[in-house]
Coordinates of C-alpha atoms in Angstrom, one line a residue:
Chain A
M1 CA -28.4 0.4 -27.9
D2 CA -30.2 -2.6 -29.2
F3 CA -29.9 -5.5 -26.7
S4 CA -32.0 -8.0 -28.7
L5 CA -29.0 -9.5 -30.3
L6 CA -27.1 -9.7 -27.1
S7 CA -30.1 -11.1 -25.3
A8 CA -30.3 -13.8 -28.0
A9 CA -26.7 -14.6 -27.2
A10 CA -27.5 -14.7 -23.5
A11 CA -28.4 -18.4 -23.8
A12 CA -24.8 -18.9 -24.6
G13 CA -23.8 -17.2 -21.3
E14 CA -23.4 -19.9 -18.7
G15 CA -24.5 -19.6 -15.1
G16 CA -27.5 -17.5 -16.1
T17 CA -25.4 -14.4 -16.8
P18 CA -26.6 -12.7 -19.9
A19 CA -23.9 -12.0 -22.6
W20 CA -24.3 -8.2 -22.3
A21 CA -23.6 -8.4 -18.6
M22 CA -20.4 -10.3 -19.3
L23 CA -19.4 -7.6 -21.7
A24 CA -20.2 -5.0 -19.1
Y25 CA -18.0 -6.7 -16.6
L26 CA -15.2 -6.8 -19.1
A27 CA -15.7 -3.1 -19.8
A28 CA -15.4 -2.5 -16.0
G29 CA -12.2 -4.5 -16.0
V30 CA -10.8 -2.3 -18.9
F31 CA -11.7 0.8 -16.9
F32 CA -9.7 -0.5 -14.0
I33 CA -6.7 -1.1 -16.2
L34 CA -7.0 2.5 -17.4
A35 CA -7.3 3.7 -13.8
L36 CA -3.8 2.3 -13.1
R37 CA -2.5 3.4 -16.4
G38 CA -3.4 7.0 -15.6
L39 CA -1.0 6.9 -12.6
S40 CA 2.0 6.9 -14.9
S41 CA 2.1 10.7 -14.5
P42 CA 0.6 13.1 -12.1
A43 CA -0.9 15.0 -15.0
T44 CA -3.1 12.0 -16.1
S45 CA -3.7 10.6 -12.7
R46 CA -7.0 12.2 -11.8
A47 CA -8.5 11.1 -15.0
G48 CA -7.3 7.6 -14.1
N49 CA -9.0 7.8 -10.8
R50 CA -12.3 8.8 -12.5
N51 CA -11.9 5.8 -14.8
G52 CA -11.7 3.6 -11.7
M53 CA -15.0 5.1 -10.4
I54 CA -16.7 4.5 -13.8
G55 CA -15.5 0.9 -13.8
M56 CA -16.9 0.4 -10.3
A57 CA -20.2 2.0 -11.2
I58 CA -20.6 -0.3 -14.2
A59 CA -19.8 -3.4 -12.2
V60 CA -22.2 -2.6 -9.4
A61 CA -25.0 -1.5 -11.7
T62 CA -24.6 -4.6 -13.9
T63 CA -24.8 -6.9 -10.8
L64 CA -27.9 -5.1 -9.5
V65 CA -29.7 -5.2 -12.9
T66 CA -29.0 -8.9 -13.6
H67 CA -30.1 -10.3 -10.2
D68 CA -33.5 -10.5 -8.6
I69 CA -33.4 -7.7 -6.1
A70 CA -36.0 -8.4 -3.5
N71 CA -34.4 -6.0 -1.1
I72 CA -33.0 -3.1 -3.0
A73 CA -33.8 -0.8 0.0
E74 CA -31.6 -2.8 2.3
I75 CA -28.8 -2.9 -0.3
G76 CA -29.2 0.8 -0.8
I77 CA -28.9 1.4 2.9
A78 CA -25.8 -0.8 3.1
I79 CA -24.1 1.1 0.3
F80 CA -25.1 4.4 1.7
L81 CA -23.8 3.5 5.2
G82 CA -20.5 2.3 3.8
G83 CA -20.2 5.3 1.6
I84 CA -20.8 7.7 4.4
I85 CA -18.2 6.0 6.6
G86 CA -15.7 5.8 3.7
V87 CA -16.0 9.4 2.6
T88 CA -15.8 10.7 6.2
I89 CA -12.6 8.8 6.8
A90 CA -11.1 9.8 3.5
R91 CA -11.8 13.5 4.2
R92 CA -10.6 13.5 7.8
I93 CA -7.5 11.4 7.6
A94 CA -4.2 13.2 7.9
M95 CA -1.7 12.6 5.1
T96 CA 0.8 11.4 7.6
A97 CA -1.6 8.7 8.6
M98 CA -1.9 7.3 5.1
P99 CA 0.0 4.1 5.7
E100 CA -2.3 3.0 8.5
L101 CA -5.4 4.0 6.5
V102 CA -4.3 1.9 3.6
A103 CA -3.6 -1.0 5.9
G104 CA -7.0 -0.5 7.5
F105 CA -8.7 -0.5 4.1
H106 CA -6.9 -3.7 3.1
S107 CA -8.3 -5.4 6.2
L108 CA -11.8 -4.5 5.0
V109 CA -11.2 -6.0 1.6
G110 CA -9.9 -9.2 3.3
L111 CA -12.9 -9.4 5.6
A112 CA -15.3 -8.7 2.6
A113 CA -13.7 -11.6 0.8
V114 CA -14.3 -13.9 3.7
V115 CA -17.8 -12.8 4.0
V116 CA -18.5 -13.3 0.3
G117 CA -16.9 -16.7 0.5
F118 CA -19.2 -17.8 3.3
G119 CA -22.1 -16.2 1.4
A120 CA -21.3 -18.3 -1.6
W121 CA -21.0 -21.4 0.5
L122 CA -24.3 -20.9 2.2
D123 CA -26.2 -20.0 -1.0
P124 CA -24.3 -21.8 -3.8
Q125 CA -27.3 -21.8 -6.1
S126 CA -27.3 -18.0 -6.4
F127 CA -23.7 -18.0 -7.2
G128 CA -24.2 -20.6 -9.9
I129 CA -21.6 -23.0 -8.5
V130 CA -23.6 -26.2 -8.1
D131 CA -23.8 -29.3 -10.2
A132 CA -26.9 -31.2 -11.3
A133 CA -27.1 -32.9 -7.9
G134 CA -27.1 -29.5 -6.1
Q135 CA -23.6 -30.0 -4.7
I136 CA -20.9 -27.3 -4.9
L137 CA -18.5 -28.0 -7.8
A138 CA -15.1 -29.3 -6.9
V139 CA -13.3 -26.5 -8.7
S140 CA -15.5 -24.0 -6.9
R141 CA -14.7 -25.5 -3.6
I142 CA -11.0 -25.0 -4.2
E143 CA -11.7 -21.4 -5.2
L144 CA -13.9 -20.8 -2.2
G145 CA -11.4 -22.3 0.2
L146 CA -8.5 -20.3 -1.3
G147 CA -10.6 -17.1 -1.3
I148 CA -11.6 -17.4 2.3
A149 CA -8.1 -18.3 3.4
I150 CA -6.4 -15.4 1.5
G151 CA -9.1 -13.1 2.6
A152 CA -8.7 -14.1 6.2
I153 CA -4.9 -13.7 6.1
T154 CA -5.3 -10.3 4.5
F155 CA -7.7 -9.3 7.2
S156 CA -5.8 -10.3 10.3
G157 CA -2.4 -9.4 8.8
S158 CA -3.7 -5.9 7.9
V159 CA -5.2 -5.4 11.3
I160 CA -1.8 -6.0 12.9
A161 CA -0.1 -3.8 10.3
F162 CA -2.7 -1.1 11.1
L163 CA -2.1 -1.4 14.8
K164 CA 1.7 -1.2 14.3
L165 CA 1.6 1.7 11.9
S166 CA -0.8 3.7 14.0
G167 CA 1.4 3.2 17.1
R168 CA -1.4 1.4 18.9
M169 CA 1.0 -1.6 19.1
G170 CA 4.8 -1.4 19.5
G171 CA 6.7 -1.4 16.2
S172 CA 9.3 -3.8 17.4
P173 CA 9.1 -7.4 16.2
I174 CA 7.4 -10.0 18.5
M175 CA 9.3 -13.2 18.1
L176 CA 7.6 -16.5 19.0
P177 CA 9.9 -19.5 19.6
A178 CA 9.7 -22.0 16.7
R179 CA 7.5 -19.6 14.8
H180 CA 8.7 -20.8 11.4
I181 CA 7.5 -24.3 12.2
I182 CA 4.2 -23.1 13.6
N183 CA 3.7 -20.9 10.5
L184 CA 4.5 -23.7 8.0
G185 CA 2.4 -26.2 10.0
T186 CA -0.6 -23.8 10.0
L187 CA -0.1 -23.2 6.2
A188 CA 0.1 -26.9 5.5
A189 CA -3.1 -27.5 7.6
I190 CA -5.0 -24.8 5.6
L191 CA -4.0 -26.4 2.3
G192 CA -4.8 -29.8 3.6
L193 CA -8.2 -28.7 4.7
I194 CA -8.9 -27.1 1.4
G195 CA -7.9 -30.4 -0.3
L196 CA -10.1 -32.4 2.2
Y197 CA -13.0 -30.1 1.6
T198 CA -12.7 -30.5 -2.2
V199 CA -12.9 -34.2 -2.1
S200 CA -15.5 -34.4 0.7
P201 CA -18.8 -36.1 -0.5
Q202 CA -21.2 -33.1 0.0
G203 CA -19.3 -29.9 0.6
G204 CA -22.4 -28.5 2.2
A205 CA -23.4 -27.9 5.8
A206 CA -22.2 -31.3 7.1
E207 CA -18.7 -30.5 6.1
G208 CA -19.0 -26.9 7.3
W209 CA -16.4 -27.4 10.0
M210 CA -13.7 -27.5 7.3
I211 CA -14.6 -24.1 6.0
Y212 CA -14.8 -22.7 9.5
A213 CA -11.4 -24.3 10.3
I214 CA -9.8 -22.9 7.2
A215 CA -11.1 -19.4 8.1
V216 CA -9.9 -19.6 11.7
L217 CA -6.5 -21.0 10.8
A218 CA -6.0 -18.4 8.2
F219 CA -6.9 -15.6 10.6
I220 CA -4.3 -17.0 13.0
I221 CA -1.6 -17.3 10.4
G222 CA -2.2 -13.7 9.2
F223 CA -1.6 -12.6 12.7
L224 CA 1.5 -14.8 13.2
L225 CA 3.0 -13.7 9.9
I226 CA 2.9 -10.0 10.7
I227 CA 3.8 -9.8 14.4
P228 CA 7.5 -10.7 14.0
I229 CA 8.0 -7.9 11.3
G230 CA 9.4 -4.6 12.6
G231 CA 8.3 -1.1 11.8
A232 CA 10.9 -0.4 9.2
D233 CA 9.8 -3.3 7.1
M234 CA 6.2 -2.1 7.0
P235 CA 6.5 -0.8 3.4
V236 CA 7.0 -4.3 2.3
V237 CA 4.2 -5.6 4.5
V238 CA 1.7 -3.1 3.4
S239 CA 2.6 -3.8 -0.3
M240 CA 2.3 -7.5 0.3
L241 CA -1.1 -7.2 1.9
N242 CA -2.2 -5.1 -1.0
S243 CA -1.2 -7.9 -3.2
Y244 CA -3.1 -10.5 -1.1
S245 CA -6.3 -8.4 -1.2
G246 CA -6.0 -8.6 -4.9
W247 CA -5.6 -12.4 -5.0
A248 CA -8.5 -12.7 -2.6
A249 CA -10.7 -10.7 -5.1
A250 CA -9.4 -12.8 -8.0
A251 CA -10.2 -16.1 -6.2
M252 CA -13.8 -14.9 -5.7
G253 CA -13.8 -13.8 -9.3
F254 CA -13.0 -17.4 -10.3
T255 CA -15.9 -18.6 -8.1
L256 CA -18.3 -16.2 -9.8
G257 CA -16.8 -16.4 -13.3
N258 CA -16.7 -12.7 -13.2
S259 CA -14.2 -11.0 -15.5
A260 CA -14.2 -7.6 -13.7
M261 CA -13.2 -9.3 -10.5
I262 CA -10.6 -11.5 -12.1
I263 CA -9.0 -8.6 -14.0
T264 CA -9.0 -6.4 -10.9
G265 CA -7.6 -9.2 -8.8
A266 CA -4.8 -9.8 -11.2
L267 CA -4.0 -6.0 -11.4
V268 CA -4.0 -5.5 -7.7
G269 CA -2.2 -8.7 -7.0
S270 CA 0.6 -7.8 -9.4
S271 CA 0.7 -4.2 -8.2
G272 CA 1.3 -5.2 -4.6
A273 CA 3.8 -7.8 -5.7
I274 CA 5.8 -5.3 -7.7
L275 CA 5.7 -2.7 -5.0
S276 CA 7.0 -5.4 -2.5
Y277 CA 9.8 -6.2 -4.9
I278 CA 10.7 -2.5 -5.4
M279 CA 10.8 -2.1 -1.6
C280 CA 12.9 -5.2 -1.0
R281 CA 15.3 -4.2 -3.7
A282 CA 15.7 -0.7 -2.2
M283 CA 16.7 -2.4 1.1
N284 CA 18.8 -5.0 -0.6
R285 CA 16.9 -7.7 1.3
S286 CA 15.1 -10.8 0.0
F287 CA 11.4 -11.0 0.3
I288 CA 11.8 -14.2 2.3
S289 CA 14.0 -12.5 4.9
V290 CA 11.5 -9.7 5.3
I291 CA 8.6 -12.1 5.7
A292 CA 10.6 -14.3 8.1
G293 CA 10.7 -11.2 10.2
G294 CA 12.8 -10.2 13.2
F295 CA 14.8 -7.4 11.5
G296 CA 15.8 -4.7 13.9
A297 CA 14.9 -6.9 16.9
D298 CA 18.2 -6.2 18.6
A299 CA 18.3 -2.5 17.7
G300 CA 17.1 -1.5 21.2
A301 CA 19.8 -3.6 22.9
G302 CA 22.6 -2.7 20.6
G303 CA 21.8 1.0 20.3
G304 CA 20.8 1.9 23.8
G305 CA 23.3 -0.1 25.7
G306 CA 26.1 2.4 25.5
A307 CA 28.3 -0.1 23.9
R308 CA 29.0 2.3 21.1
E309 CA 32.1 4.4 21.4
Q310 CA 31.5 8.1 21.8
R311 CA 32.8 9.8 18.7
P312 CA 33.2 13.6 18.3
Y313 CA 30.6 15.4 16.2
K314 CA 29.8 19.0 15.4
Q315 CA 26.6 20.5 16.6
G316 CA 25.2 23.6 15.0
S317 CA 22.3 26.0 15.5
A318 CA 19.5 27.2 13.2
E319 CA 21.4 30.4 12.5
D320 CA 24.4 28.5 11.3
A321 CA 22.3 26.4 9.0
A322 CA 20.4 29.4 7.7
Y323 CA 23.7 31.2 6.9
M324 CA 25.2 28.2 5.1
L325 CA 21.9 27.5 3.2
E326 CA 21.6 31.0 1.8
Q327 CA 25.2 31.0 0.7
A328 CA 24.7 27.8 -1.2
E329 CA 24.0 27.5 -4.9
K330 CA 22.4 24.1 -4.8
V331 CA 20.7 22.4 -1.9
I332 CA 19.3 18.8 -1.9
I333 CA 16.8 18.0 0.8
I334 CA 16.5 14.4 2.0
P335 CA 13.3 13.8 3.9
G336 CA 12.6 10.6 5.9
Y337 CA 10.1 9.1 8.3
G338 CA 11.2 11.6 11.0
M339 CA 9.8 14.5 8.9
A340 CA 6.4 12.7 8.8
V341 CA 6.4 12.1 12.6
A342 CA 7.3 15.8 13.3
Q343 CA 4.8 17.0 10.6
A344 CA 7.6 19.2 9.3
Q345 CA 6.7 19.2 5.6
H346 CA 5.0 22.6 5.6
A347 CA 7.8 24.3 7.4
L348 CA 10.3 22.6 5.1
R349 CA 8.5 24.0 2.0
E350 CA 8.5 27.5 3.5
M351 CA 12.3 27.1 4.0
A352 CA 12.7 26.0 0.4
D353 CA 10.6 28.9 -0.8
K354 CA 12.8 31.4 1.1
L355 CA 15.9 29.8 -0.3
K356 CA 14.5 29.9 -3.9
E357 CA 13.7 33.6 -3.4
K358 CA 17.4 34.1 -2.6
G359 CA 18.3 32.3 -5.8
V360 CA 19.3 28.9 -4.4
E361 CA 18.4 25.8 -6.4
V362 CA 16.5 23.4 -4.2
K363 CA 15.7 19.8 -5.0
Y364 CA 14.2 17.0 -2.9
A365 CA 15.6 13.5 -3.0
I366 CA 13.4 10.6 -2.0
H367 CA 14.6 7.1 -1.2
P368 CA 12.1 4.3 -2.2
V369 CA 11.8 3.1 1.4
A370 CA 11.6 6.5 3.0
G371 CA 8.6 6.6 5.3
R372 CA 6.2 3.7 6.1
M373 CA 4.8 3.0 2.6
P374 CA 5.8 3.3 -1.0
G375 CA 5.6 7.0 -2.1
H376 CA 4.8 8.2 1.4
M377 CA 7.2 11.1 1.3
N378 CA 6.0 12.2 -2.1
V379 CA 2.4 12.6 -0.8
L380 CA 3.6 14.6 2.2
L381 CA 5.6 16.9 0.1
A382 CA 2.7 17.3 -2.4
E383 CA 0.5 18.1 0.6
A384 CA 2.8 20.9 1.5
S385 CA 2.5 22.2 -2.1
V386 CA 6.0 21.2 -3.2
P387 CA 5.8 20.9 -7.0
Y388 CA 6.4 17.3 -8.0
D389 CA 9.0 18.3 -10.6
E390 CA 11.3 19.4 -7.8
V391 CA 11.1 15.9 -6.2
F392 CA 13.5 13.2 -7.5
E393 CA 14.0 9.5 -7.1
L394 CA 17.2 8.0 -5.7
E395 CA 18.7 6.9 -9.1
D396 CA 17.9 10.2 -10.8
I397 CA 19.6 12.5 -8.3
N398 CA 22.3 10.5 -6.6
S399 CA 25.0 11.7 -9.1
E400 CA 24.2 15.3 -8.2
F401 CA 25.5 15.3 -4.6
S402 CA 29.1 15.9 -5.8
Q403 CA 27.9 19.2 -7.3
C404 CA 25.7 20.3 -4.4
D405 CA 26.7 22.6 -1.7
V406 CA 24.4 21.5 1.1
A407 CA 22.7 18.1 1.7
F408 CA 19.9 18.8 4.1
I409 CA 18.8 15.5 5.9
I410 CA 15.6 15.7 7.8
G411 CA 14.3 12.7 9.6
A412 CA 16.2 10.2 7.4
N413 CA 19.0 8.0 8.6
D414 CA 19.6 4.6 7.2
V415 CA 19.1 5.8 3.6
V416 CA 22.2 8.0 3.9
N417 CA 24.4 5.6 5.8
P418 CA 27.6 4.9 3.9
A419 CA 28.1 1.6 5.8
A420 CA 25.6 0.3 3.2
K421 CA 28.4 0.7 0.7
T422 CA 31.5 -0.2 2.7
D423 CA 30.8 -2.3 5.7
K424 CA 30.0 -5.9 4.7
S425 CA 29.1 -6.8 8.3
S426 CA 26.4 -4.1 8.5
P427 CA 22.8 -5.3 8.4
I428 CA 22.1 -2.7 5.7
Y429 CA 25.1 -3.6 3.5
G430 CA 24.2 -3.5 -0.2
M431 CA 21.2 -1.2 0.3
P432 CA 21.4 1.7 -2.2
V433 CA 22.0 4.9 -0.3
F434 CA 22.4 8.6 -1.1
D435 CA 26.0 9.7 -1.5
V436 CA 25.7 12.6 0.9
D437 CA 29.4 12.2 1.8
K438 CA 30.1 13.8 -1.6
A439 CA 28.2 17.0 -0.7
K440 CA 30.4 20.0 0.5
Q441 CA 28.3 20.5 3.6
V442 CA 25.8 18.2 5.3
F443 CA 23.1 19.3 7.8
F444 CA 21.5 16.5 9.7
I445 CA 18.4 17.2 11.7
K446 CA 17.9 14.6 14.4
R447 CA 16.1 14.5 17.6
S448 CA 19.2 13.5 19.6
M449 CA 22.4 11.6 19.2
G450 CA 21.1 8.7 21.2
G451 CA 18.8 7.1 18.7
V452 CA 20.0 5.1 15.8
G453 CA 18.1 4.3 12.6
Y454 CA 15.7 1.3 12.4
A455 CA 18.5 -1.0 11.3
G456 CA 20.1 -0.2 14.7
V457 CA 23.5 0.8 13.2
D458 CA 25.6 3.8 13.8
N459 CA 26.0 6.3 10.9
D460 CA 29.4 7.6 9.9
V461 CA 27.7 10.7 8.3
F462 CA 27.2 12.1 11.9
Y463 CA 30.9 12.3 12.4
M464 CA 32.1 13.6 9.0
N465 CA 34.1 16.8 8.9
Q466 CA 31.5 18.5 6.8
T467 CA 28.6 17.4 8.9
V468 CA 26.8 19.7 11.3
M469 CA 24.2 18.0 13.5
L470 CA 21.0 20.0 14.3
L471 CA 19.7 18.2 17.3
A472 CA 16.1 19.2 17.8
D473 CA 12.5 18.4 16.8
A474 CA 12.5 18.6 13.0
K475 CA 9.6 21.0 12.7
K476 CA 10.9 23.4 15.4
M477 CA 14.4 23.4 13.8
V478 CA 13.1 24.1 10.3
E479 CA 10.8 26.9 11.6
E480 CA 13.8 28.5 13.4
I481 CA 15.8 28.3 10.2
V482 CA 13.0 30.0 8.3
K483 CA 13.0 32.8 10.9
S484 CA 16.8 33.2 10.6
L485 CA 16.4 33.4 6.8
D486 CA 14.3 36.5 7.0
Chain B
M1 CA -17.7 -19.1 -18.3
D2 CA -15.7 -22.2 -18.3
F3 CA -12.7 -22.5 -16.1
I4 CA -10.2 -22.3 -19.0
S5 CA -11.6 -19.0 -20.3
I6 CA -11.5 -17.5 -16.8
L7 CA -8.0 -18.7 -16.3
S8 CA -7.0 -17.2 -19.7
I9 CA -8.4 -13.8 -18.7
F10 CA -6.6 -14.1 -15.4
V11 CA -3.2 -15.0 -16.8
L12 CA -3.4 -12.2 -19.5
A13 CA -4.6 -9.7 -16.9
C14 CA -1.6 -10.5 -14.7
F15 CA 0.7 -9.6 -17.6
V16 CA -1.3 -6.4 -18.2
G17 CA -1.0 -5.6 -14.5
Y18 CA 2.8 -6.2 -14.6
Y19 CA 3.5 -3.8 -17.4
V20 CA 0.9 -1.2 -16.3
V21 CA 2.2 -1.1 -12.7
W22 CA 5.9 -0.8 -13.7
S23 CA 4.9 2.3 -15.7
V24 CA 3.5 4.0 -12.6
T25 CA 5.8 6.8 -11.5
P26 CA 7.2 6.1 -8.0
A27 CA 5.9 9.5 -6.8
L28 CA 2.4 8.1 -7.1
H29 CA 3.0 4.8 -5.3
T30 CA 0.9 5.8 -2.4
P31 CA -2.1 6.8 -4.5
L32 CA -1.5 3.6 -6.4
M33 CA -2.0 1.6 -3.2
A34 CA -5.1 3.6 -2.4
V35 CA -6.7 3.2 -5.8
T36 CA -5.9 -0.6 -6.0
N37 CA -7.5 -0.9 -2.6
A38 CA -10.6 0.8 -4.0
I39 CA -10.9 -1.3 -7.1
S40 CA -10.2 -4.6 -5.3
S41 CA -13.5 -3.8 -3.6
V42 CA -15.1 -4.9 -6.8
I43 CA -15.6 -7.9 -4.6
I44 CA -18.8 -6.1 -3.7
V45 CA -20.3 -7.9 -6.8
G46 CA -20.1 -11.1 -4.8
A47 CA -21.6 -9.4 -1.7
L48 CA -24.5 -8.0 -3.8
I49 CA -25.3 -11.4 -5.2
A50 CA -25.3 -13.0 -1.7
S51 CA -27.5 -10.2 -0.3
A52 CA -29.8 -9.9 -3.3
E53 CA -30.9 -13.5 -3.8
A54 CA -32.5 -14.6 -0.6
G55 CA -31.6 -18.3 -1.0
S56 CA -30.5 -18.3 2.6
P57 CA -31.2 -15.6 5.2
A58 CA -27.7 -16.1 6.7
A59 CA -26.1 -15.5 3.3
K60 CA -28.3 -12.4 2.9
Y61 CA -27.1 -10.8 6.0
L62 CA -23.5 -11.8 5.4
G63 CA -23.9 -10.3 2.0
L64 CA -25.3 -7.0 3.3
F65 CA -22.4 -6.9 5.8
G66 CA -20.0 -7.4 2.9
V67 CA -21.7 -4.6 0.9
V68 CA -21.1 -2.2 3.8
L69 CA -17.4 -3.3 4.1
A70 CA -16.8 -3.0 0.4
S71 CA -18.6 0.3 0.1
I72 CA -16.4 1.8 2.8
N73 CA -13.5 0.8 0.7
I74 CA -14.9 1.9 -2.6
F75 CA -16.0 5.4 -1.5
G76 CA -13.1 5.9 1.0
G77 CA -10.5 4.6 -1.4
F78 CA -11.5 6.7 -4.4
A79 CA -12.1 9.7 -2.3
V80 CA -8.7 9.6 -0.6
T81 CA -7.0 8.9 -3.9
E82 CA -8.7 11.9 -5.4
R83 CA -7.7 14.0 -2.4
M84 CA -4.1 13.0 -2.7
L85 CA -3.9 13.4 -6.5
A86 CA -5.4 16.9 -6.2
M87 CA -2.3 17.9 -4.2
Y88 CA 0.3 17.0 -6.9
K89 CA 1.1 20.2 -8.7
K90 CA 3.7 21.3 -11.2
K91 CA 6.0 24.2 -10.7
E92 CA 4.3 27.5 -11.4
K93 CA 6.2 29.0 -14.3

């Protein structure tokens, strides 16, 4: 390709970035769009992922070529080191641990944004954000302040989400008194400091305390925002932090005038926002109420206190279940977080295979908030080699329960609770749920009758006439059913 | 680029993002999060600039640290997405 024309146009490129480099960054941005577009179907998804890699390679190569690299060896080592760590984690991680992995990765993006923000502040010439007098431009100061603040919130919030999801920290909400006032006050202080920094005379080292204060306050608020949010709301939190990591990248993209970063930031930002919206809709809760936190805080008190009346229920064995399952024409399996905890997905697929051999039609039904992150169950079933065309979303399969012989619930609870449809006082009222009460027979695998779902409400499905409770570890129970099917 | 051009790209990209993400099948929402995580590490561009131009030693080391962080995400994010996507299979006919 002849670059002479483009080089001639380079003078037009501001901030010293040649025109061809701007076009290359734009191309990288387009590849990122194609990467997400590929995810519209599993068939095109891998090609999409490759497009993402191409886009990233273009962006990195363009940056390296257009800057004076005095220390290419050090940069090479840094990339190599990060690459080794990243690939090792990606290879070793268990599919059930995907939510905490994603949260952990978000924290790295957040921290990287903070680091880049400080880098730009320390070396504004290289970032091309200074005016004739050598001072950082006002608009760049706003972008820097916002980038550092969002990055820091993403970092500390994701660290908390990571700790909660990986069980290193209790999943129950931690409620501080007057937390809303503290949070709003901190937020106002951050915005105030960004404003103050923008109008400060120099914006350099002398006013450095403002930048440090913004970072510290943002770290604190990220922490405060996530600790009051309970485990069941983590799908929303992970999506929200995903969105923040995008906005942080976009803010840095504004600072650098880099279209690849801006396009990516906008894509990731909207992706996370849409996922949060889908999750909130699937729980019939407002985003504000999730973020305000505290949901499920009294679950322990209400559920374990013995205040619930003892109601009669039927308990069955693996043999009973196996017998009924092989007699059935159509079985719908509803997996939930309990399946992930018990690692029962492989045994479950074996069971489904056995049933299919016997001519039973088997489908899987997935609720949008099943598990700890959007799409969590789909990945686990895919890991167990369940074909994706046997797996259906809530709205696509819910009408089929009236024609199905057995609804097989494994590790799910709130997503099948009819109280969501009938009981206006229930905390989950209005949440779309599976109509398992329409199935002829329901098998409900549950560890014990003691625990209730995350919402801390009793479930009428346990006590229905057609329900048989299978009280055991999900994996063991399914394995026993498989044996009985032989 | 001037601020208005950048803002134009940003606003249009938000709309592109909105429509593209709604078209993602819910079955692939976990890979979506993993891959968006990988691409948001394009922030490595900023880290590279900070580490490449030795205008300030502190900026350089911060930049190198940023390069490591972003590289973990880029390689880890794409690799784990690839691993997940490889598992999605159609029914054998």
